[in-house]
PDB file of C-alpha atoms in Angstrom:
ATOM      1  CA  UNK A 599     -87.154  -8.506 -13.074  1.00 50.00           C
ATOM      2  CA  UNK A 600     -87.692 -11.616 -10.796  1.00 47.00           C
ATOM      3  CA  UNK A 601     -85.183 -11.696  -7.947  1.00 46.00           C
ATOM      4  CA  UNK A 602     -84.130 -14.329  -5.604  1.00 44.00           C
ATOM      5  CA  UNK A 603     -85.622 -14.245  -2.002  1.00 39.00           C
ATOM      6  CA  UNK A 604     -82.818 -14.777  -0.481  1.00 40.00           C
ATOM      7  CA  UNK A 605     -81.673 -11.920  -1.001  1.00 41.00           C
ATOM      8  CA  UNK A 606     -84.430  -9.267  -0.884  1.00 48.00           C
ATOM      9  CA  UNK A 607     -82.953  -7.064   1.470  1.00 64.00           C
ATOM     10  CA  UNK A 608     -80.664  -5.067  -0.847  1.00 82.00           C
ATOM     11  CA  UNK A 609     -82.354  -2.401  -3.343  1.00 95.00           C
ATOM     12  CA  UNK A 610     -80.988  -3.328  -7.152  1.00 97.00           C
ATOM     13  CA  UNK A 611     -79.938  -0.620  -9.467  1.00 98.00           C
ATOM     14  CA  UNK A 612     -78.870  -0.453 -12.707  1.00 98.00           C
ATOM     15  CA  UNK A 613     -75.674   1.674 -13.928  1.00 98.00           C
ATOM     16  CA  UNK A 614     -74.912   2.319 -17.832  1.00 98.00           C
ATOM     17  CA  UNK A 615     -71.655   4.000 -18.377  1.00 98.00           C
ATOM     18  CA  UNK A 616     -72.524   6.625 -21.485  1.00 97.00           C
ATOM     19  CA  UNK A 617     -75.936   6.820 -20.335  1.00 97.00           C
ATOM     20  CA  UNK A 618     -77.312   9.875 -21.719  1.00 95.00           C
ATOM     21  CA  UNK A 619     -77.902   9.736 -25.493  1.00 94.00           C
ATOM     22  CA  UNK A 620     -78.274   6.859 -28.393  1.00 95.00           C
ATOM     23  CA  UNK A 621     -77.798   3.588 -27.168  1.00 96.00           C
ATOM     24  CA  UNK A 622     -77.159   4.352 -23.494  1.00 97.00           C
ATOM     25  CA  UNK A 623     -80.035   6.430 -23.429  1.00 97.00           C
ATOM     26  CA  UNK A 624     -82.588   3.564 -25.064  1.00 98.00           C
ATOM     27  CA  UNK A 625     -80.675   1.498 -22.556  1.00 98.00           C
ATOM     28  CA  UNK A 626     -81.485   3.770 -19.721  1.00 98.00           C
ATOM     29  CA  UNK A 627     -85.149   3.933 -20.367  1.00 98.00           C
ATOM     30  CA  UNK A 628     -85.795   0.179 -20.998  1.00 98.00           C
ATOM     31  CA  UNK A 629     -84.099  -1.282 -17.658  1.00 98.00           C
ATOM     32  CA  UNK A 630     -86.271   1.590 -15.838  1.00 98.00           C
ATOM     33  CA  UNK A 631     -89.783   0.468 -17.413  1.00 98.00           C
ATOM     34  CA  UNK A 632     -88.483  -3.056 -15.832  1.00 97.00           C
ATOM     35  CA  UNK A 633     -88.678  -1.074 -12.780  1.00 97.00           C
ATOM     36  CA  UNK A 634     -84.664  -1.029 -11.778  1.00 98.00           C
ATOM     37  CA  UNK A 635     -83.385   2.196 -10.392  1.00 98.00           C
ATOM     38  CA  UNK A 636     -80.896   3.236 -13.091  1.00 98.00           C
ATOM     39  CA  UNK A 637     -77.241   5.416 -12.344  1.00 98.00           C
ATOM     40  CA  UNK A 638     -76.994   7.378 -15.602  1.00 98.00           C
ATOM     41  CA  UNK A 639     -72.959   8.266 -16.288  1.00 98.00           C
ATOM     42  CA  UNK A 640     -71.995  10.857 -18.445  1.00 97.00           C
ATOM     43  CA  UNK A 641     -68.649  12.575 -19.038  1.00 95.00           C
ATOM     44  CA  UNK A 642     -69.575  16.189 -20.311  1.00 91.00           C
ATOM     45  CA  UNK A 643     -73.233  16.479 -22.049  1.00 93.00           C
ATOM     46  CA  UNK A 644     -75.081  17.292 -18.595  1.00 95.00           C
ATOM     47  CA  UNK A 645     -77.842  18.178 -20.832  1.00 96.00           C
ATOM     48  CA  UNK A 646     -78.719  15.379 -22.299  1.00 96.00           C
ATOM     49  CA  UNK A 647     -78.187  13.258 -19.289  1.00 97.00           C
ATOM     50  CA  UNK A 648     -80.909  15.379 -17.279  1.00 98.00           C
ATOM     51  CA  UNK A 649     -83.335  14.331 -20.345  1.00 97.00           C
ATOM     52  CA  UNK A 650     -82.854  11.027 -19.772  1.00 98.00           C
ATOM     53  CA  UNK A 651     -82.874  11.229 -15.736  1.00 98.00           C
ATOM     54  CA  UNK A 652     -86.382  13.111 -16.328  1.00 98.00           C
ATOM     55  CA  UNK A 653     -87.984  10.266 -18.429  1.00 98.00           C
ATOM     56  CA  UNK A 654     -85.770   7.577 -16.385  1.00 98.00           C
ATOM     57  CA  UNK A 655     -87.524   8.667 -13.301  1.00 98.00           C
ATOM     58  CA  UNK A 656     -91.179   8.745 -15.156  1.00 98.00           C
ATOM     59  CA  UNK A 657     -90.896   5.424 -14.796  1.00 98.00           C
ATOM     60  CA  UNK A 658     -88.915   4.351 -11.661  1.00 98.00           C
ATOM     61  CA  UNK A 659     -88.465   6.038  -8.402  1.00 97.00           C
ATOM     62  CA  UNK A 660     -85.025   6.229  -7.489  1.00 97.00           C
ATOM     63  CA  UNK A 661     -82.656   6.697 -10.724  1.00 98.00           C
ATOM     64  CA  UNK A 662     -79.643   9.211 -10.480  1.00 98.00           C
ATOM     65  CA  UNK A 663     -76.830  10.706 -12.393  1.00 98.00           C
ATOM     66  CA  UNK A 664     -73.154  10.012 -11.808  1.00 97.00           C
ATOM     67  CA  UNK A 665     -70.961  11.833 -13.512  1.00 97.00           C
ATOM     68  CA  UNK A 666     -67.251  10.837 -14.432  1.00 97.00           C
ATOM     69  CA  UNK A 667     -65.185   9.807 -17.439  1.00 97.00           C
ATOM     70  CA  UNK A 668     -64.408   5.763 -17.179  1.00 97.00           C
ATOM     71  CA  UNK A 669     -61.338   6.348 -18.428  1.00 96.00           C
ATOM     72  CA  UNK A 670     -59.847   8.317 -15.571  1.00 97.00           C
ATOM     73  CA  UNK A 671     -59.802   5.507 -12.988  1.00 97.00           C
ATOM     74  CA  UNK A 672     -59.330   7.594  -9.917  1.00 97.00           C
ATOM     75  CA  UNK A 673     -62.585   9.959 -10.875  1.00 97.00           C
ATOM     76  CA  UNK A 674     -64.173   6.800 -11.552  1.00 97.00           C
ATOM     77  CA  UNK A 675     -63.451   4.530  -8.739  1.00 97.00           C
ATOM     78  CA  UNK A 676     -64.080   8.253  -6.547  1.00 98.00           C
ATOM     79  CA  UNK A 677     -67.513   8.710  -7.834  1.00 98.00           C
ATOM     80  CA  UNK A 678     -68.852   5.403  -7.433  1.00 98.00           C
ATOM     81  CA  UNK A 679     -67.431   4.821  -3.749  1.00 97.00           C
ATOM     82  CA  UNK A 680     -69.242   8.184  -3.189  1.00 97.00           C
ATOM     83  CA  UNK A 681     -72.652   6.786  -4.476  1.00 98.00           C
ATOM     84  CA  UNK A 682     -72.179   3.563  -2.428  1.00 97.00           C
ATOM     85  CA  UNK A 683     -71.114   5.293   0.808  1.00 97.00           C
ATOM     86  CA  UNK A 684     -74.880   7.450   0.171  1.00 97.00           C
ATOM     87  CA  UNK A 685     -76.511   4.184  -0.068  1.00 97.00           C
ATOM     88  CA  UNK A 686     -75.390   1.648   2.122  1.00 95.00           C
ATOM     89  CA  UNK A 687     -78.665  -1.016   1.913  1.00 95.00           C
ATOM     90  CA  UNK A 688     -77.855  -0.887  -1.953  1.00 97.00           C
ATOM     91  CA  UNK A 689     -75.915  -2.736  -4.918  1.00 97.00           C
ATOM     92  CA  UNK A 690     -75.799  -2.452  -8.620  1.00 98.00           C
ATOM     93  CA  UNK A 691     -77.078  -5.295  -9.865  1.00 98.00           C
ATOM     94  CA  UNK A 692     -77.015  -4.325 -13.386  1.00 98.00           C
ATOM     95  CA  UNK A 693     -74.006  -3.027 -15.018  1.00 98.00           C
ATOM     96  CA  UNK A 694     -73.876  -1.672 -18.700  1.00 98.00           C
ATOM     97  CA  UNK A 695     -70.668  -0.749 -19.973  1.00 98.00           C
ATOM     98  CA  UNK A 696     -71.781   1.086 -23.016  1.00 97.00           C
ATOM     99  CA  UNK A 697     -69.355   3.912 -22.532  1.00 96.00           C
ATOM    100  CA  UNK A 698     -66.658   4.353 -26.038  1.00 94.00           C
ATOM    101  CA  UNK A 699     -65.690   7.014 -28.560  1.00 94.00           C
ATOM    102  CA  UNK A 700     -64.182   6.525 -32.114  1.00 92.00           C
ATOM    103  CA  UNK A 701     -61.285   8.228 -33.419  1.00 95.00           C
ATOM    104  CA  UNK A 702     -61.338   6.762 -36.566  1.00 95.00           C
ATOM    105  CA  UNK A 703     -57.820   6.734 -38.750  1.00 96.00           C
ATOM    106  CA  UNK A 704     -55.774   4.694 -40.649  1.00 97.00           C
ATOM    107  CA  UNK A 705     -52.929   2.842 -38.997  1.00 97.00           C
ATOM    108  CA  UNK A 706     -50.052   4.668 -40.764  1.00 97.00           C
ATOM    109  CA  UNK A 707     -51.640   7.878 -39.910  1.00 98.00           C
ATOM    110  CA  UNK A 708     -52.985   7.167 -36.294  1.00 97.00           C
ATOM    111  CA  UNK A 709     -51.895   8.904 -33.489  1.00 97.00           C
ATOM    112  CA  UNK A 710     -50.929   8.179 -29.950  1.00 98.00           C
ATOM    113  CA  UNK A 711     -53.692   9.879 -28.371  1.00 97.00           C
ATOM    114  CA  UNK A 712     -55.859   8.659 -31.103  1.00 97.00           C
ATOM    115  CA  UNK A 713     -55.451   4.909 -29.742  1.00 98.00           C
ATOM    116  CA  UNK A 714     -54.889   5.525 -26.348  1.00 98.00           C
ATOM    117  CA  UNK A 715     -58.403   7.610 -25.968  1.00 97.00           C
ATOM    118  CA  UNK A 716     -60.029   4.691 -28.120  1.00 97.00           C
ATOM    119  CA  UNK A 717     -58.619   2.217 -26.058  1.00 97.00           C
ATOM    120  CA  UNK A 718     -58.820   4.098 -22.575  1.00 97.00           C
ATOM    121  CA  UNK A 719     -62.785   4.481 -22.475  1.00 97.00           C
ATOM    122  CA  UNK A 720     -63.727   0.905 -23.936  1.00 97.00           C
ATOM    123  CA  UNK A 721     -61.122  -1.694 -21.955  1.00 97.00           C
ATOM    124  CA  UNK A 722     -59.912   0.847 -19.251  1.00 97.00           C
ATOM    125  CA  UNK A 723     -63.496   1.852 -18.350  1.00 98.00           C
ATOM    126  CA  UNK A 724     -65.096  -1.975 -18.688  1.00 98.00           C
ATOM    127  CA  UNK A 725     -62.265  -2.975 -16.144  1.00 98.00           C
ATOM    128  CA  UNK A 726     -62.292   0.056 -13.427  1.00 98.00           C
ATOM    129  CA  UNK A 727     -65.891   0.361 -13.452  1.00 98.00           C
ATOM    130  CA  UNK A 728     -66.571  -3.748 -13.443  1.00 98.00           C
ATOM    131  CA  UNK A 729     -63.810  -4.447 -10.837  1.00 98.00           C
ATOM    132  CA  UNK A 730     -65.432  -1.577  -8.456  1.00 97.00           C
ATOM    133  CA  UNK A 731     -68.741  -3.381  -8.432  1.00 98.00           C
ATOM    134  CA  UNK A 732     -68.279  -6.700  -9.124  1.00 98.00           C
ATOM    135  CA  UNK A 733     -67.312  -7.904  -5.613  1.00 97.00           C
ATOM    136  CA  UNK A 734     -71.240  -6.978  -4.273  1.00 97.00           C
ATOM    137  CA  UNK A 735     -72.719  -9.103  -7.256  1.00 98.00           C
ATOM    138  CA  UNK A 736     -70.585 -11.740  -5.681  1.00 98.00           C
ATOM    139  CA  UNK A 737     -71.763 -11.212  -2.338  1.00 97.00           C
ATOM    140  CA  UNK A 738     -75.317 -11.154  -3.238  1.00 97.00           C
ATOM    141  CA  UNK A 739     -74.964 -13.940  -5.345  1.00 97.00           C
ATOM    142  CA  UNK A 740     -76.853 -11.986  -8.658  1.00 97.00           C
ATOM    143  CA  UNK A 741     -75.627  -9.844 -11.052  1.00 98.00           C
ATOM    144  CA  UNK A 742     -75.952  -9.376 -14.675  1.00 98.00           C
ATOM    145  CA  UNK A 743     -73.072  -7.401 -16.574  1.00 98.00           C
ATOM    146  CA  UNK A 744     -73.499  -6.653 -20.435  1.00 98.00           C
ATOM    147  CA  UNK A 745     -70.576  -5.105 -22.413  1.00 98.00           C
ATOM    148  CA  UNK A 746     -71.243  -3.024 -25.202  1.00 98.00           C
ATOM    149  CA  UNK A 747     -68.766  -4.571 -28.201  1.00 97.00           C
ATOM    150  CA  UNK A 748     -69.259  -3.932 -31.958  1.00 95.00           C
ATOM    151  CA  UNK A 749     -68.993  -5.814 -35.524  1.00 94.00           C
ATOM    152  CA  UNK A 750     -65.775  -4.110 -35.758  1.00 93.00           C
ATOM    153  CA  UNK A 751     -64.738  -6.236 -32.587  1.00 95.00           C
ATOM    154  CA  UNK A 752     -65.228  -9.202 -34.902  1.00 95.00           C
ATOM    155  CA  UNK A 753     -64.587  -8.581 -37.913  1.00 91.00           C
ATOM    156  CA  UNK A 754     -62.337  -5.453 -37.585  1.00 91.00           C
ATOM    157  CA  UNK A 755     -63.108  -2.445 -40.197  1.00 90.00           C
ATOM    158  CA  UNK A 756     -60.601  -0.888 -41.833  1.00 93.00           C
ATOM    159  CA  UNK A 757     -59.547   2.485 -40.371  1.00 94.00           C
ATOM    160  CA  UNK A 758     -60.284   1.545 -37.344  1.00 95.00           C
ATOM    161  CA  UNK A 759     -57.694  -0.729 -35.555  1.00 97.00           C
ATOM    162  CA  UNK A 760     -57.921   1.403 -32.540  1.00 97.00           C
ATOM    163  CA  UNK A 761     -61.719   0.626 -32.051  1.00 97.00           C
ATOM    164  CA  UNK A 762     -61.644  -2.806 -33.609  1.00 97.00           C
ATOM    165  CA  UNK A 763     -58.622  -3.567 -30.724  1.00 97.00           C
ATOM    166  CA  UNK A 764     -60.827  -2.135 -28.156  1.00 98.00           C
ATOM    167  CA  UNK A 765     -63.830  -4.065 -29.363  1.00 97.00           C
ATOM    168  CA  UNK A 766     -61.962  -6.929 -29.345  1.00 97.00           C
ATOM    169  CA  UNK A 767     -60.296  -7.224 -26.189  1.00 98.00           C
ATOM    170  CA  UNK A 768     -63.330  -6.491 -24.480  1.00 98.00           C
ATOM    171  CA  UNK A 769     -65.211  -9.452 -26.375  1.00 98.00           C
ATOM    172  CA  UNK A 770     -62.511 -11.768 -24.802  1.00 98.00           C
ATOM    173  CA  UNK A 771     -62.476 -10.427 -21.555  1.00 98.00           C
ATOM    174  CA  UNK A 772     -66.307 -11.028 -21.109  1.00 98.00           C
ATOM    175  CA  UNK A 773     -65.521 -14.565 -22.049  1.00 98.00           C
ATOM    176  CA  UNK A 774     -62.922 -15.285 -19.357  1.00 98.00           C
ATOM    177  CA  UNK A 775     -65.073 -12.766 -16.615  1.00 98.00           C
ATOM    178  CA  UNK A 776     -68.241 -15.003 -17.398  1.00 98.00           C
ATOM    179  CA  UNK A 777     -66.453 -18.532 -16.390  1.00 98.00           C
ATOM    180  CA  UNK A 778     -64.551 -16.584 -12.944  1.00 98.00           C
ATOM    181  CA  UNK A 779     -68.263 -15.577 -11.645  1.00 98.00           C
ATOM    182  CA  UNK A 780     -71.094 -17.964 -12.996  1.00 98.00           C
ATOM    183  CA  UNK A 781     -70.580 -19.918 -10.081  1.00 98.00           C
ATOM    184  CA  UNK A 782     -71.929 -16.719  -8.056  1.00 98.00           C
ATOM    185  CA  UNK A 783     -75.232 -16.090  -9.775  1.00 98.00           C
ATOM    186  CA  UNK A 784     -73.442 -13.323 -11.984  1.00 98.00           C
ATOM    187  CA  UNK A 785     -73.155 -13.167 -15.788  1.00 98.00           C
ATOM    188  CA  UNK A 786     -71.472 -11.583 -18.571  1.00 98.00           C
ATOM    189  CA  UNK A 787     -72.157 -11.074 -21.867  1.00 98.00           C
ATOM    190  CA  UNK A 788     -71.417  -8.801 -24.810  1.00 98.00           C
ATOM    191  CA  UNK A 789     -74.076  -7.406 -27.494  1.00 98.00           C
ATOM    192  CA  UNK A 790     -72.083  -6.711 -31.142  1.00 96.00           C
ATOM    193  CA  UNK A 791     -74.322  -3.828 -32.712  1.00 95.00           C
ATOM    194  CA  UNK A 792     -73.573  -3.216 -36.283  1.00 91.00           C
ATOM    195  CA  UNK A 793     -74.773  -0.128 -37.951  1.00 88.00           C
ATOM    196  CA  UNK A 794     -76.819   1.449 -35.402  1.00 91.00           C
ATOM    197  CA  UNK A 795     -78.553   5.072 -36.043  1.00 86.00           C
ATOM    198  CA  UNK A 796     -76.763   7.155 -33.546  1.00 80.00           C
ATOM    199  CA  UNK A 797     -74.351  10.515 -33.097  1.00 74.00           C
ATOM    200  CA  UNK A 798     -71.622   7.841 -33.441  1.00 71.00           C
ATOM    201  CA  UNK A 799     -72.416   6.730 -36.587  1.00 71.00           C
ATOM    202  CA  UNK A 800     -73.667  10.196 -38.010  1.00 70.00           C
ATOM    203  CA  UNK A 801     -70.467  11.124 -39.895  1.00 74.00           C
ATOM    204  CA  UNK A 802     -70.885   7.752 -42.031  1.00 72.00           C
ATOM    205  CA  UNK A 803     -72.041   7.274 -45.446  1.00 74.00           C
ATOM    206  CA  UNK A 804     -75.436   6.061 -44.567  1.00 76.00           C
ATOM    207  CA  UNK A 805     -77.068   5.288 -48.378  1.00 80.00           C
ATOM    208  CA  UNK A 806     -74.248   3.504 -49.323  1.00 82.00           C
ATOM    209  CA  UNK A 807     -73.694   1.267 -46.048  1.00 82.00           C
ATOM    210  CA  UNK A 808     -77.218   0.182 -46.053  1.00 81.00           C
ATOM    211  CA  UNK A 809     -76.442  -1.740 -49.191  1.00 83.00           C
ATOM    212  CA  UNK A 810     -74.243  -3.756 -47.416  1.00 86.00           C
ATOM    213  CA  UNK A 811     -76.745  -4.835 -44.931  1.00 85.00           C
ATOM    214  CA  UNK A 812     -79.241  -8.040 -45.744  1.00 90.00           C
ATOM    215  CA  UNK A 813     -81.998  -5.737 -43.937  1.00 90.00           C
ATOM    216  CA  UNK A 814     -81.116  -2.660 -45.742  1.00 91.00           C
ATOM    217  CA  UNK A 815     -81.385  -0.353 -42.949  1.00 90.00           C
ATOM    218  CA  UNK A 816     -79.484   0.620 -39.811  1.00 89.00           C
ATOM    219  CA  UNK A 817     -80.474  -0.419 -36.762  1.00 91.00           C
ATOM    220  CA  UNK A 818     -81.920   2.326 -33.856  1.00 95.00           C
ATOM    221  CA  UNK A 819     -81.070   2.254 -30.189  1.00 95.00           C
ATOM    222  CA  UNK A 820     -84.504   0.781 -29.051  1.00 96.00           C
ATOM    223  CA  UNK A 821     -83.638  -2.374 -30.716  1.00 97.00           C
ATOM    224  CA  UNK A 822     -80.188  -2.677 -28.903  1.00 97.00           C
ATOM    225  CA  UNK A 823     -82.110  -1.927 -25.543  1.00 98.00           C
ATOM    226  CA  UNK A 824     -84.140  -4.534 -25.513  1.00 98.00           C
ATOM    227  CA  UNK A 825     -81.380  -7.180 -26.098  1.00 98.00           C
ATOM    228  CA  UNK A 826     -79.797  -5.560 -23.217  1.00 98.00           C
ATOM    229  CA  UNK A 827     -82.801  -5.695 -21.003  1.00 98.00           C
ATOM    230  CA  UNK A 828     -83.427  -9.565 -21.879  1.00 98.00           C
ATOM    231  CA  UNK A 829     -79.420 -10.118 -20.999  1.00 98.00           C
ATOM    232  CA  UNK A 830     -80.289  -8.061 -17.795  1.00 98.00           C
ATOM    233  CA  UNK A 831     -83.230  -9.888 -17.056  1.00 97.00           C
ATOM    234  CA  UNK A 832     -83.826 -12.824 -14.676  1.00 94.00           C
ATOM    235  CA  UNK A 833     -84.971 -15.021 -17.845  1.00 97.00           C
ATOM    236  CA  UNK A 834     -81.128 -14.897 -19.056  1.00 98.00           C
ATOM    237  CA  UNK A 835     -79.847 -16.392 -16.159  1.00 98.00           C
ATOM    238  CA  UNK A 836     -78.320 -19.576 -18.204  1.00 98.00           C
ATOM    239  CA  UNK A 837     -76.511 -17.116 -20.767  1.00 98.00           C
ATOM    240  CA  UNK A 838     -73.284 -16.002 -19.812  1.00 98.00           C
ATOM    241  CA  UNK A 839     -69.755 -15.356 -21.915  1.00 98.00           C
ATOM    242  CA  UNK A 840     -71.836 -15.131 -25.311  1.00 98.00           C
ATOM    243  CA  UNK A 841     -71.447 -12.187 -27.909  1.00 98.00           C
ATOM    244  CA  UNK A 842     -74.503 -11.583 -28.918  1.00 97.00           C
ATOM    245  CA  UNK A 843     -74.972  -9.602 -32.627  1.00 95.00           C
ATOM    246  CA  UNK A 844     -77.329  -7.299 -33.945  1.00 96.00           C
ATOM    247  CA  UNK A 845     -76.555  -6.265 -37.155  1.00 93.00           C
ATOM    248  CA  UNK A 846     -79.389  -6.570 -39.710  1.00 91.00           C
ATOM    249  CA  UNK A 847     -77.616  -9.676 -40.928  1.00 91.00           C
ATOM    250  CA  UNK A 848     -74.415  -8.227 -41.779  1.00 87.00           C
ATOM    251  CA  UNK A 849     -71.433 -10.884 -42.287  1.00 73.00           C
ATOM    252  CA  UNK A 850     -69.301 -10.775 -39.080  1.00 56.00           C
TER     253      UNK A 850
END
C-alpha cells in the first residue's frame, strides 16, 4: 500500500468490525498480505477470531484482537480509546465496517428487538466506530473507510425491511461522509455483496437462489476481499461515495 511521505511517521493499521469469520475474515487476511497491521473485532466467537489473528499475523507483524459489540457505543468507544492510548505513534488508516446480523421476518410479524438489533450493529456501529477514528484520518490527511452494504440495501428483499433499512441508510451515509472528508485525503465507499457463501447466508435456499443469479453461483468471501483491499488501497484514491456491487450479475 503506497503511502504519502509526508506522513511516514505514524504506523497504519487496519480495523474490520466482524473480523473473525466469512467476509471479515477474507477481509482480515487480504489487507494483512498488503502488509497493514489489522485490529480484528469480534463480539463473542473468541475462537474463531484467534484463527484469524494466527494466519493474520503469518503475514504481518503487528495485528491484534479487539473485542466489543459495535452496537454498544460505550464498550465500543471504551475499547478503541484503550487500543489508541497503548499505541500512541499509531492510527487506523483502514476502517472496515463489516460488522451486521440478520433477523429476518416479515413486517407484520417483526419485532422490536428484531429491528432494533438489525439496525443497532449496521448504522449504530458504522457511526460510533467511524466517528471514533475518523478525526486521525483527518489529521494525517489519508484514510480509506469501506462499508459493508448489501443488494438488499438496494433493492430491498422481502422479509427483510429491518436489514434492507439498515443497508440502506448506511449506503447514503457513505455518500454524504465521502463529500465531508475527500478534501482530507480520506474516502468512503460501500461494497453491495449479493449472495455470498457464508454462516449468514447458510439458512437460505441455496439451489434455488442460484437460479436467480446470471453467474449461477454464490459468491465466496475471497472475492469480496479483494474489492475491499483495492478500495483500501492507495490505487483507489480517486473513488470515494460509490457503492460498489458484487453480485454475480444479479438485478439490483
Amino acid at each position: 500500500m503506497k503511502r504519502n511521505s509526508s506522513t511516514t511517521a505514524a504506523q497504519r493499521y487496519a480495523l474490520v468490525t466482524g473480523g473473525s469469520r466469512g467476509i471479515g475474515r477474507a477481509v482480515c487476511l487480504r489487507l494483512a498480505a498488503m502488509g497493514i497491521p489489522v485490529l480484528i473485532n469480534y463480539r463473542s466467537n473468541e475462537e474463531a477470531a484467534r484463527q484469524t489473528l494466527a494466519e493474520a499475523s503469518a503475514l504481518v507483524p503487528g495485528c491484534e484482537l479487539l473485542s466489543f459489540d459495535v452496537a454498544n457505543a460505550e464498550a465500543a468507544e471504551a475499547a478503541i480509546a484503550q487500543w489508541q492510548e497503548a499505541h500512541p505513534d499509531a492510527y487506523v488508516d483502514v476502517l472496515v465496517n463489516n460488522a451486521g446480523i440478520r433477523d429476518d421476518n416479515l413486517m407484520v410479524f417483526m419485532q422490536d428487538e428484531q429491528w432494533h438489533r438489525v439496525v443497532n450493529t449496521t448504522l449504530d456501529g458504522f457511526f460510533t466506530v467511524t466517528r471514533r477514528l475518523l478525526k486521525d484520518m483527518l489529521v494525517h490527511r489519508h484514510g480509506r473507510i469501506v462499508n459493508m452494504a448489501s443488494l438488499s440495501g438496494l433493492k430491498g428483499m422481502p422479509g427483510q425491511t429491518n436489514y434492507s433499512a439498515a443497508k440502506g441508510a448506511l449506503i447514503s451515509a457513505t455518500k454524504a461522509l465521502a463529500q465531508e472528508v475527500a478534501a482530507r485525503g480520506v474516502t468512503a465507499n460501500a461494497v453491495a455483496p449479493g449472495f455470498i457463501a457464508t454462516d449468514m447466508t447458510a439458512d437460505l435456499n441455496a439451489d434455488e437462489l442460484k437460479k436467480l443469479v446470471p453467474a449461477r453461483r454464490f459468491g465466496t468471501p475471497d472475492e469480496v476481499a479483494a474489492l475491499v483491499a483495492f478500495l483500501a488501497s492507495d490505487d483507489a484514491a480517486y473513488i470515494t461515495g460509490q457503492v460498489i456491487s458484487i453480485n454475480g450479475g444479479l438485478y439490483a
